[in-house]
XYZ file of C-alpha atoms in Angstrom:
555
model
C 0.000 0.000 0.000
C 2.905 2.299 0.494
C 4.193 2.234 -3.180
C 0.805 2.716 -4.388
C 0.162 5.961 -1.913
C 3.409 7.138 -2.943
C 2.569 6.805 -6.563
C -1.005 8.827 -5.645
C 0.967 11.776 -4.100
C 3.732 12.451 -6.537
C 0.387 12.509 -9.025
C -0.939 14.530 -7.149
C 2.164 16.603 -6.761
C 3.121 16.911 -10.964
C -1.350 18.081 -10.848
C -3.390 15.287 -10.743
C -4.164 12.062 -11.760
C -2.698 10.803 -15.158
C -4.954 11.915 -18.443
C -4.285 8.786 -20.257
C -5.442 5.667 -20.131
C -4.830 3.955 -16.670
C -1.472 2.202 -15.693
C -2.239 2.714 -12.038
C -2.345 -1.238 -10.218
C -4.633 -0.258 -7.531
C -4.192 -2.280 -4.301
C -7.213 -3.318 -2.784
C -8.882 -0.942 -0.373
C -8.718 -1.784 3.539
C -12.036 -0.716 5.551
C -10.571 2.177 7.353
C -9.746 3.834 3.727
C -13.061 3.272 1.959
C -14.155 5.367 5.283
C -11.641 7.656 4.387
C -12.638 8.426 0.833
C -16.464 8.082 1.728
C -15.695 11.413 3.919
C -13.779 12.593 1.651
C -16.557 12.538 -0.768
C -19.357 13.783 1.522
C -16.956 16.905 2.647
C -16.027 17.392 -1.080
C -19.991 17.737 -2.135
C -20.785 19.749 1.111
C -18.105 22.124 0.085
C -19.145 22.395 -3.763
C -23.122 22.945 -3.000
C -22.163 24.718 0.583
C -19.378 27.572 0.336
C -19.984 30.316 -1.320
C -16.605 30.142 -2.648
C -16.646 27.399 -4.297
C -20.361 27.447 -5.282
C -19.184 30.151 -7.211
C -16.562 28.702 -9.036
C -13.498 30.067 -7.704
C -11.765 27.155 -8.125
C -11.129 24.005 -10.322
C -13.409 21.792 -8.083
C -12.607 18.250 -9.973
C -8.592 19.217 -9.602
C -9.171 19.774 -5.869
C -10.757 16.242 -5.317
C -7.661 14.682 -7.578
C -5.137 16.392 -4.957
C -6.603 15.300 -2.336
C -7.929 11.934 -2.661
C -4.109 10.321 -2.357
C -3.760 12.515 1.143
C -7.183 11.090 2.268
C -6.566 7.544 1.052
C -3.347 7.362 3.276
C -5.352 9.203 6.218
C -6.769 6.833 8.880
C -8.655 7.441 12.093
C -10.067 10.520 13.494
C -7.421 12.945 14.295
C -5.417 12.495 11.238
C -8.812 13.131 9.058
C -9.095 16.011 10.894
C -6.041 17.562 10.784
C -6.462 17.249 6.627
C -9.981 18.289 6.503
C -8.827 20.982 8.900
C -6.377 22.498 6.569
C -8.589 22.242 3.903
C -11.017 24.191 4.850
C -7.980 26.756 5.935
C -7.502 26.655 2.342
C -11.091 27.339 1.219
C -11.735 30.335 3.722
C -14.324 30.951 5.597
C -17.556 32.482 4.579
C -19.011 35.657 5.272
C -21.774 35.694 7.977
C -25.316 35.437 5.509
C -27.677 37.401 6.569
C -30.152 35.760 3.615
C -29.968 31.908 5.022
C -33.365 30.910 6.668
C -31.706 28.606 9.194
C -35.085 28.156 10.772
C -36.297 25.534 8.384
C -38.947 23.100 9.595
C -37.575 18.920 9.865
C -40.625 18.611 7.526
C -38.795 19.969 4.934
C -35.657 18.113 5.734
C -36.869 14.683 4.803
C -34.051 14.299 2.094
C -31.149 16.097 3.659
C -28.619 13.704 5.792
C -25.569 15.863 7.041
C -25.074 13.260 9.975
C -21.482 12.529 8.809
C -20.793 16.112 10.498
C -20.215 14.863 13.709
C -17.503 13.961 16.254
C -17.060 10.636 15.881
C -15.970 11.137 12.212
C -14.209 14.645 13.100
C -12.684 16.922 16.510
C -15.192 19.420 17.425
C -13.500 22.774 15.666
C -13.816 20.580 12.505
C -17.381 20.028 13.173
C -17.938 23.587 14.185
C -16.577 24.887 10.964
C -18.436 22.682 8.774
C -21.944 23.678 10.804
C -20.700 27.627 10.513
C -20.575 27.010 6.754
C -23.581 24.733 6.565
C -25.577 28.188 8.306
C -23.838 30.664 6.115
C -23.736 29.016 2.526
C -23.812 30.071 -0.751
C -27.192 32.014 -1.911
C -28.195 33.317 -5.074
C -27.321 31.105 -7.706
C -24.513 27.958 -7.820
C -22.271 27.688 -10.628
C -22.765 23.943 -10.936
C -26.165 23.584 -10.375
C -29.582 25.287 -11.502
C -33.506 25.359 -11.815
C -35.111 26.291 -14.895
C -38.788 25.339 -15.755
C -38.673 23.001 -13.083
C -35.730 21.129 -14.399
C -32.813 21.151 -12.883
C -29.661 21.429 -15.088
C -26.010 20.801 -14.055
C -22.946 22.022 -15.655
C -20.498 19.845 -15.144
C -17.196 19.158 -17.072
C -17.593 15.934 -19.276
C -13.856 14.494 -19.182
C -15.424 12.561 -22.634
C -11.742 12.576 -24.726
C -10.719 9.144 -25.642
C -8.193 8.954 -22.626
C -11.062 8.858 -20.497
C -12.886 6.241 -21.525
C -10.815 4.266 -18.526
C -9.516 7.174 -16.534
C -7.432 6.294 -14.005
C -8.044 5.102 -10.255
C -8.380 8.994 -9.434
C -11.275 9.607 -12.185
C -13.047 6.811 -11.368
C -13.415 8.110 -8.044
C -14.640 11.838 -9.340
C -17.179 9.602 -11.646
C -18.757 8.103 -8.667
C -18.343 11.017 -6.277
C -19.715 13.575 -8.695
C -22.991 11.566 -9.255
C -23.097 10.333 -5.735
C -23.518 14.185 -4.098
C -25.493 14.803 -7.258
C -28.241 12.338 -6.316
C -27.693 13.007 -2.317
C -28.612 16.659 -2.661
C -30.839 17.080 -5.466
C -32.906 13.517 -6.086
C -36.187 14.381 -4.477
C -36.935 10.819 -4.071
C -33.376 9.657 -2.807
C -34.921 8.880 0.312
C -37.061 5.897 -0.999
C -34.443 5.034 -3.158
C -34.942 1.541 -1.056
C -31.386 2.218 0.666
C -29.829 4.211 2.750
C -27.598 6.532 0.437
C -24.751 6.379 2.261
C -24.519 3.100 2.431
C -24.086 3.281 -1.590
C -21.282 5.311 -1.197
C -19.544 3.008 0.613
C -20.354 0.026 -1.256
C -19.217 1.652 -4.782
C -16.100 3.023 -3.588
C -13.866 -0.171 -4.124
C -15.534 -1.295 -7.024
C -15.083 2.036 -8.844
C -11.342 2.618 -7.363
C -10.805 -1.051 -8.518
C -12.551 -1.354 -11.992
C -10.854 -3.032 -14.225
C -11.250 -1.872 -17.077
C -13.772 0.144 -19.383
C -16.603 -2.071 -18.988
C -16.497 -3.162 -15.864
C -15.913 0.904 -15.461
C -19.158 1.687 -17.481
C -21.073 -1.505 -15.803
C -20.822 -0.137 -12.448
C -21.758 3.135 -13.395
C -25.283 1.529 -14.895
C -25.323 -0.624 -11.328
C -25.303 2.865 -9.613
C -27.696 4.633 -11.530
C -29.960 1.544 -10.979
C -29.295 1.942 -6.974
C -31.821 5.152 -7.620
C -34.669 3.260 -8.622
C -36.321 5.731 -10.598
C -37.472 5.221 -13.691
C -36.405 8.584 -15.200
C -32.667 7.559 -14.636
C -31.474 6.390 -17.406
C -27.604 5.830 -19.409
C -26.136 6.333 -22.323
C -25.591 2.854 -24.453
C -21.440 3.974 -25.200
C -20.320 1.508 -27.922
C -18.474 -0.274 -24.869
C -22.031 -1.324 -23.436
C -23.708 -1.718 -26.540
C -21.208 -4.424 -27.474
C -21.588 -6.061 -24.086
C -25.408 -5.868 -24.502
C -25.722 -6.769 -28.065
C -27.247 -4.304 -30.444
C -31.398 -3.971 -29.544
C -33.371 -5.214 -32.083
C -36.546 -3.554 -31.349
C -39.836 -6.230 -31.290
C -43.095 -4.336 -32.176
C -44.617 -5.718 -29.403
C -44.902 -5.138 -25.682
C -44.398 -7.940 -22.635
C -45.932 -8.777 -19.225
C -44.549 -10.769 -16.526
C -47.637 -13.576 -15.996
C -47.594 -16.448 -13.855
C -43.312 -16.280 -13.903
C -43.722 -16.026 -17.733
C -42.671 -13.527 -19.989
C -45.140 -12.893 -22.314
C -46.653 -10.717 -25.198
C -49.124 -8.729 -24.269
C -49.747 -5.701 -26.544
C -48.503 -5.753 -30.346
C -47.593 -2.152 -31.029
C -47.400 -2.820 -35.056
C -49.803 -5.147 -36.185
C -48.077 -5.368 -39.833
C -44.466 -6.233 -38.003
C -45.879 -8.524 -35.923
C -47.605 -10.640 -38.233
C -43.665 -11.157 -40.227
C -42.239 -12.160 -36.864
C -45.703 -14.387 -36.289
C -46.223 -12.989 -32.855
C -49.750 -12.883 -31.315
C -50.840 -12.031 -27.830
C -50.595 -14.633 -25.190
C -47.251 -16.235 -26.612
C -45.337 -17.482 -23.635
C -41.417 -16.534 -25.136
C -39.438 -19.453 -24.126
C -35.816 -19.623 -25.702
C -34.198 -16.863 -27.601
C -31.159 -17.874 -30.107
C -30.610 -21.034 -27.661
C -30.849 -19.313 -24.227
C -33.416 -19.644 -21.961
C -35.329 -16.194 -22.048
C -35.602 -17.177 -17.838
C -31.488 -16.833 -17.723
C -31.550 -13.835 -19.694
C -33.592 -12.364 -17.382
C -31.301 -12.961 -14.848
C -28.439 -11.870 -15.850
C -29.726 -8.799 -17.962
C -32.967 -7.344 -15.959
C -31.161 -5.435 -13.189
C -30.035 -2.799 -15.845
C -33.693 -1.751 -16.524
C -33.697 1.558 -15.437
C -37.474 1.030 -13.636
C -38.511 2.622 -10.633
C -40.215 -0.941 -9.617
C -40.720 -4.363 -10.571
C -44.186 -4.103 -12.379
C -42.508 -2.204 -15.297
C -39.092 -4.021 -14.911
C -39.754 -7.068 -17.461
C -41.806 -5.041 -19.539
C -38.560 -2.788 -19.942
C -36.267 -5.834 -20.329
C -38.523 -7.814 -23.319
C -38.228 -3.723 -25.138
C -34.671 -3.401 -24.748
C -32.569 -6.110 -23.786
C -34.814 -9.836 -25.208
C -33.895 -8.895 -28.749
C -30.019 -8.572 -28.746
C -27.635 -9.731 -30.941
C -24.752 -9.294 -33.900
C -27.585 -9.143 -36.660
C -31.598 -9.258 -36.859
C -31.775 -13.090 -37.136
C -33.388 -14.994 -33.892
C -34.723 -18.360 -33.457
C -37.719 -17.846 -30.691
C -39.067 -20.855 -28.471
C -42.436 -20.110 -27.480
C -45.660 -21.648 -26.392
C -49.120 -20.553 -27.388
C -52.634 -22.582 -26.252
C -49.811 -25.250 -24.607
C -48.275 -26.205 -28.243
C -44.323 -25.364 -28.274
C -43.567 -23.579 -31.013
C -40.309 -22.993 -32.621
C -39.605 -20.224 -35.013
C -37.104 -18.053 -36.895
C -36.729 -14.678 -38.302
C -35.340 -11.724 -39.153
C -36.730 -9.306 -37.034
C -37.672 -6.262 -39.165
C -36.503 -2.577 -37.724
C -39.130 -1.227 -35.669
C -40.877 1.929 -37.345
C -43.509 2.828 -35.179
C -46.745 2.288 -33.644
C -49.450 1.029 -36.573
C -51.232 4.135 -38.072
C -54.503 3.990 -36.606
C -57.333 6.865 -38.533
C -60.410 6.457 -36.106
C -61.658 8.689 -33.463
C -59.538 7.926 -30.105
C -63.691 7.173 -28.658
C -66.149 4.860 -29.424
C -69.461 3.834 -28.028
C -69.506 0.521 -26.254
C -72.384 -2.002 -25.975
C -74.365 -1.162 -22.985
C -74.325 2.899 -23.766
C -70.533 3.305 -22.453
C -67.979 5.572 -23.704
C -64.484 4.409 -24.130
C -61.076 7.110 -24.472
C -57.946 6.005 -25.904
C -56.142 8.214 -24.086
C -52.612 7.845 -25.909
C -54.758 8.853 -29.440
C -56.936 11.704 -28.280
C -55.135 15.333 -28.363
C -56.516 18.846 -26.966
C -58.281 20.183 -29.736
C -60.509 16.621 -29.908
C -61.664 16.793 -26.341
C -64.887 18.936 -26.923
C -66.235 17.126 -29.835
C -65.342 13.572 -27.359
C -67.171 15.162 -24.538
C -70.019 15.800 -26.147
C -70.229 13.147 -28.135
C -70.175 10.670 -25.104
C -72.531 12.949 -22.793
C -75.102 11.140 -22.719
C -73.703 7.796 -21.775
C -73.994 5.224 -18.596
C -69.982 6.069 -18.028
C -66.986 6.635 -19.416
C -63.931 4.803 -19.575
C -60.463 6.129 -19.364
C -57.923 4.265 -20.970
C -54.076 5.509 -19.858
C -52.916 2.292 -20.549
C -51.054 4.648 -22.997
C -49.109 7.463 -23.017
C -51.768 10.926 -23.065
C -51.345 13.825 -25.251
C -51.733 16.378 -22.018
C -55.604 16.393 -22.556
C -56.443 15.051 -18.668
C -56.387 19.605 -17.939
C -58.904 19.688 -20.333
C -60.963 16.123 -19.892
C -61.584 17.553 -15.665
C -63.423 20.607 -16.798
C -66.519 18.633 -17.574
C -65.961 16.017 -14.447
C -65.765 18.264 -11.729
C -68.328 20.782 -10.320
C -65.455 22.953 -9.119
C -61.522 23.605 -9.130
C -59.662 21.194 -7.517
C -56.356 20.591 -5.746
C -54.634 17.278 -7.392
C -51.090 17.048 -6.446
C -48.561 18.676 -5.039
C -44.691 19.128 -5.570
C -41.473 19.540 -3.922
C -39.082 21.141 -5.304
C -34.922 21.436 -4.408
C -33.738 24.381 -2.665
C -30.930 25.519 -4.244
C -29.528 28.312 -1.782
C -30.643 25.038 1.068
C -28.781 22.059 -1.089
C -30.906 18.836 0.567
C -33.908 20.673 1.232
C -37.147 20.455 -0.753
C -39.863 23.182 -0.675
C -43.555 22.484 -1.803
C -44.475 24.600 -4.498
C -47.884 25.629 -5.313
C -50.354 23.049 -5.068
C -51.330 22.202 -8.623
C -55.030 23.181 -9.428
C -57.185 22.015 -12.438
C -60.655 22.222 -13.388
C -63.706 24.862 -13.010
C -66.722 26.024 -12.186
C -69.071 23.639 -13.732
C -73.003 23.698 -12.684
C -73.658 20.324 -14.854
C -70.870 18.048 -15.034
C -70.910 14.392 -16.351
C -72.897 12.803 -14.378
C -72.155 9.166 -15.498
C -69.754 6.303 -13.916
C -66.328 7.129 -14.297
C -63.569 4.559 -14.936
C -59.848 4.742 -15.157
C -57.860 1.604 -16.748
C -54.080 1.614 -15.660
C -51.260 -0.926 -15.707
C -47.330 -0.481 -15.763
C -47.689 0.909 -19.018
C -48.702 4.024 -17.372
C -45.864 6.112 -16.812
C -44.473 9.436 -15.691
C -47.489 11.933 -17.475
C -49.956 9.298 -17.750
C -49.544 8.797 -13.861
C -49.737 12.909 -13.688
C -52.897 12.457 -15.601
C -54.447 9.419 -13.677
C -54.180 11.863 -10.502
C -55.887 14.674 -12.333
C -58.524 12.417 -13.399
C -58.853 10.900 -9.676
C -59.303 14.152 -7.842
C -61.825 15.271 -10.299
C -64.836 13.199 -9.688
C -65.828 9.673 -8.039
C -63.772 7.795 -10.207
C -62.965 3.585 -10.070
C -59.435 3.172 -11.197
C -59.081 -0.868 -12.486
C -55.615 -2.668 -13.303
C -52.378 -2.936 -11.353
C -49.512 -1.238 -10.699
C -47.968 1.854 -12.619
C -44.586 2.640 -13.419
C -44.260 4.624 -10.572
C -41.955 7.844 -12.348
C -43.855 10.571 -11.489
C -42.551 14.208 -12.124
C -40.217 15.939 -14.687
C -36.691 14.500 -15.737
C -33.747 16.934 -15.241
C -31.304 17.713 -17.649
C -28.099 15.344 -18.312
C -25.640 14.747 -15.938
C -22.221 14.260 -17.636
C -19.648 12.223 -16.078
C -16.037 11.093 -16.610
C -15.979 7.800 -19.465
C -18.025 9.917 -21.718
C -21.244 9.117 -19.693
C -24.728 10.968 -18.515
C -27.606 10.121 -16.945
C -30.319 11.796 -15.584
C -33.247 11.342 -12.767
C -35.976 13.058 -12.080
C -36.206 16.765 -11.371
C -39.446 17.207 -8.676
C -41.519 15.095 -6.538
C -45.168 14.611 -6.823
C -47.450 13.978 -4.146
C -51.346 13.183 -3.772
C -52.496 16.730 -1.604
C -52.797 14.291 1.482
C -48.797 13.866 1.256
C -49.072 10.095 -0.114
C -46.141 9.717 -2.706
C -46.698 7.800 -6.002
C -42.888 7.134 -6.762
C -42.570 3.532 -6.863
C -45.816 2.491 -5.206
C -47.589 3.621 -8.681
C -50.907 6.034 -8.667
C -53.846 4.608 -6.744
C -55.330 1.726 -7.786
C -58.782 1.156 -6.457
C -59.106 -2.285 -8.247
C -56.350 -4.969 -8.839
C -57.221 -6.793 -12.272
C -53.501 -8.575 -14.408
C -54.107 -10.085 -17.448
C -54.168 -13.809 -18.146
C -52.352 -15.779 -20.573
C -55.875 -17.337 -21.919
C -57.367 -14.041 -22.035
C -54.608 -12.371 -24.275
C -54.258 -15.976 -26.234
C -58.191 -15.334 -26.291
C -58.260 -11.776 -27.281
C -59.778 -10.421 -24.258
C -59.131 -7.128 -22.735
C -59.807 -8.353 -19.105
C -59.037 -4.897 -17.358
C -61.247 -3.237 -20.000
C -63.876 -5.926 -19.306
C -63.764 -5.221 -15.887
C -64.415 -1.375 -16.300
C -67.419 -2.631 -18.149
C -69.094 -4.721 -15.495
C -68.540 -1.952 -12.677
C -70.446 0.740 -15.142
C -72.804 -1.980 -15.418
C -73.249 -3.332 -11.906
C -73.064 0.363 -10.518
């Protein structure tokens, strides 16, 4: 370990960690240094978001964490921590006294913010002191590496993307991880039920980044970490270095549900394309090219970005079932209990089928349907009225919606109503999140549909479409029928670049039901639980739809 901290510090000496492609034989970490760079980390993002300083830019942040990640790595135990943390916040400065900071912020509001490394176990008291003097006299008025625009928040942040950093050295690595780390610790509002304690991340990735072998173990980690998030608007680039490990997507025109430990097709997106591959609903998709589709679910699923495990497979069977050096598969499938096998070329995906009718129709019994992925603004009247008269009306958001739920409400509700509400990151109070305004829809309305109201949902229904499923609850009695959504609801913020030539991204504000109950993950409300069958898809049933039907009916 001494050769290798010697090797750190005269890098860090000559300014910073070799720009070329690594040559640095890292020793494994011991316990007490992972410790050391997990602090290391946590005072380096305090500092960055915190003093005013460096929030401003004064100084070459990413150079600052390269000099002194060799001086932490050699630092164990308390005092000698402190004495380098210490000096380094001699060297920083220390802030002017802010007469702007509200201090006096509710623990409400603190929900997402953990400064509990700032104590004296990890550092002497004057250490602490100066840290919690900073913490109540930080930077205000605009950060130079972080901002809010529209509700998105945006991040300017050096890329590192030359080819020499495509496996950056043992010092990089650690910036890579670091950078998104305090990234998602301050400014993820749904960190927090991220299913882990954040912290605990940290210390988990630190060897495997600092020990990465090479570029795709490099890159594969940094998918592993994005996936530690859980939320379903994280997502990564596919580099040529993961595509090859992946296999180049071909894209089926067809969509997949998890049934009964099966993967199977549930929704054909082109009709056309799927008749060439001879796919129908209810196929149960065995063996792909020779390998059980079970195994490649093991080893492949965990990179779904997905915020939960309803929209996981569904994910996996868009982007990861049909992989390979050219278009040609051999499928193993079973449909009505006959095995089935088949080959093809699978033909490049280009598009949903074009489909001409109205996005309504009148169903048997006097009951509306809405195709809510087909119907736009301006067709929202002419739907309303043309459906006024009927027993109910169903909601479809099974697909994506066209932002029409704003205008759908008007002729639901009998007043304005409160739907949701948001949190959004403080940027002068890095951690904290701040409800905005409560977000109100609808209007006066003296005669509003007075029929059954029915909304169909599944894990299909993602990110707007669960925006619009809340609109659509709070509007009227409503009887929402399927299972489990997506559960990404809120914006996406703007890409987060990181050393290797990577970004990702994660979503920018949180969304809550106005009684506080949080639809991340869980998925909107779902008043009754109704999953598809493999005989009613082999069937050509629509067994959520059907049970819409039979409520408007029975009600």
């Amino acid at each position: 370990m001494k050769n290798t901290l010697a090797l750190f510090l005269l890098l860090a000496a000559t300014g910073g960690f070799s720009q070329t492609p690594a040559t640095i034989k890292t020793s494994p970490l011991t316990k007490e240094q992972v410790h050391s760079l997990a602090l290391l980390s946590e005072v380096w993002g305090f500092l960055k978001y915190y003093h005013p300083a460096v929030a401003q830019g004064q100084q070459n942040w990413d150079s600052v964490l390269i000099q002194k990640i060799p001086l932490y790595l050699g630092a164990t135990g308390r005092e000698a921590i402190s004495g380098l943390t210490a000096a380094w916040l001699s060297e920083t400065g220390v802030p002017p006294a802010c007469k702007k900071c509200d201090n006096a912020v509710p623990d409400s509001l603190k929900f997402n913010l953990d400064l509990s490394w700032i104590n004296e176990n990890n550092f002497s008291k004057a250490v602490v002191d100066q840290l919690l003097f900073i913490r109540d006299n930080r930077n205000q008025g605009g950060n130079r590496f972080v901002s809010l625009k529209s509700y998105s928040l945006q991040f300017a942040e050096k890329s590192y993307n030359a080819p020499a950093f495509q496996y950056p050295d043992a010092g990089y690595r650690l910036l890579m991880l670091f950078r998104y780390w305090n990234i998602v610790n301050y400014f993820s509002p749904y960190k927090y039920i991220c299913g882990r304690d954040w912290k605990d991340i940290l210390q988990e990735k630190i060897p495997v980044f600092y020990g990465a072998a090479d570029t795709l173990a490099l890159q594969l980690e940094f998918v592993k970490l994005v996936g530690c998030l859980n939320d379903g608007h994280a997502n990564f680039y596919l580099t040529p270095v993961l595509q090859r490990f992946f296999g180049a997507n071909h894209y089926p025109p067809f969509g997949c549900k998890y049934i009964d430990g099966q993967l199977v097709v549930s929704r054909l997106y082109n009709d056309s394309l799927a008749r060439i591959i001879r796919m129908q609903p209810g196929d149960v998709l065995t063996d792909i090219n020779g390998e059980k589709v079970s195994d490649k679910m093991t080893r492949l699923m965990g990179y779904s970005m997905a915020s939960n495990d309803a929209i996981r497979p569904a994910l996996f069977g868009s982007y990861f079932l049909f992989t390979g050096a050219d278009s040609n598969f051999i499928v193993t499938k079973t449909r009505k209990g006959k095995k089935i096998i088949d080959s093809f070329a699978m033909p490049p995906y280009t598009g949903p089928s074009v489909d001409t009718s109205l996005p309504w129709r009148l169903l048997d019994g006097n009951i509306g349907y809405v195709n809510m992925g087909n119907l736009v603004v301006s067709q929202v009247d002419a739907m309303m009225k043309a459906l006024a008269g009927t027993r109910g009306i169903v909601f479809d958001v099974r697909y994506y919606p066209q932002n029409t739920a704003a205008a759908i409400v008007s002729y639901l509700c009998s007043k304005p109503f409160i739907f949701c509400r948001t949190s959004i990151p403080d940027i002068d109070y890095p951690g904290v999140f701040r409800f905005g305004t409560e977000h109100l829809s609808g209007r006066v309305n003296e005669h509003p549909y007075a029929g059954k109201l029915v909304i169909l949902a599944d894990e299909g229904s993602a990110s707007h479409a669960e925006y619009s499923i809340m609109c659509l609850q709070a509007a009227a009695k409503t009887m929402t029928i399927g299972s489990t959504t997506a559960g990404q609801d809120g914006n996406f913020s703007q890409r987060i670049y990181l050393p290797s030539g990577l970004f990702t991204r994660f979503s920018s504000l949180g969304i809550y039901y106005p009684d506080g109950t949080i639809a991340q993950r869980k998925g909107v409300r779902i008043d009754k639980t109704v999953i598809p069958t493999i005989r009613g898809l082999q069937e050509g049933r629509d067994e959520v739809l059907e049970a819409g039907i039979n409520y408007i009916i029975s009600n």
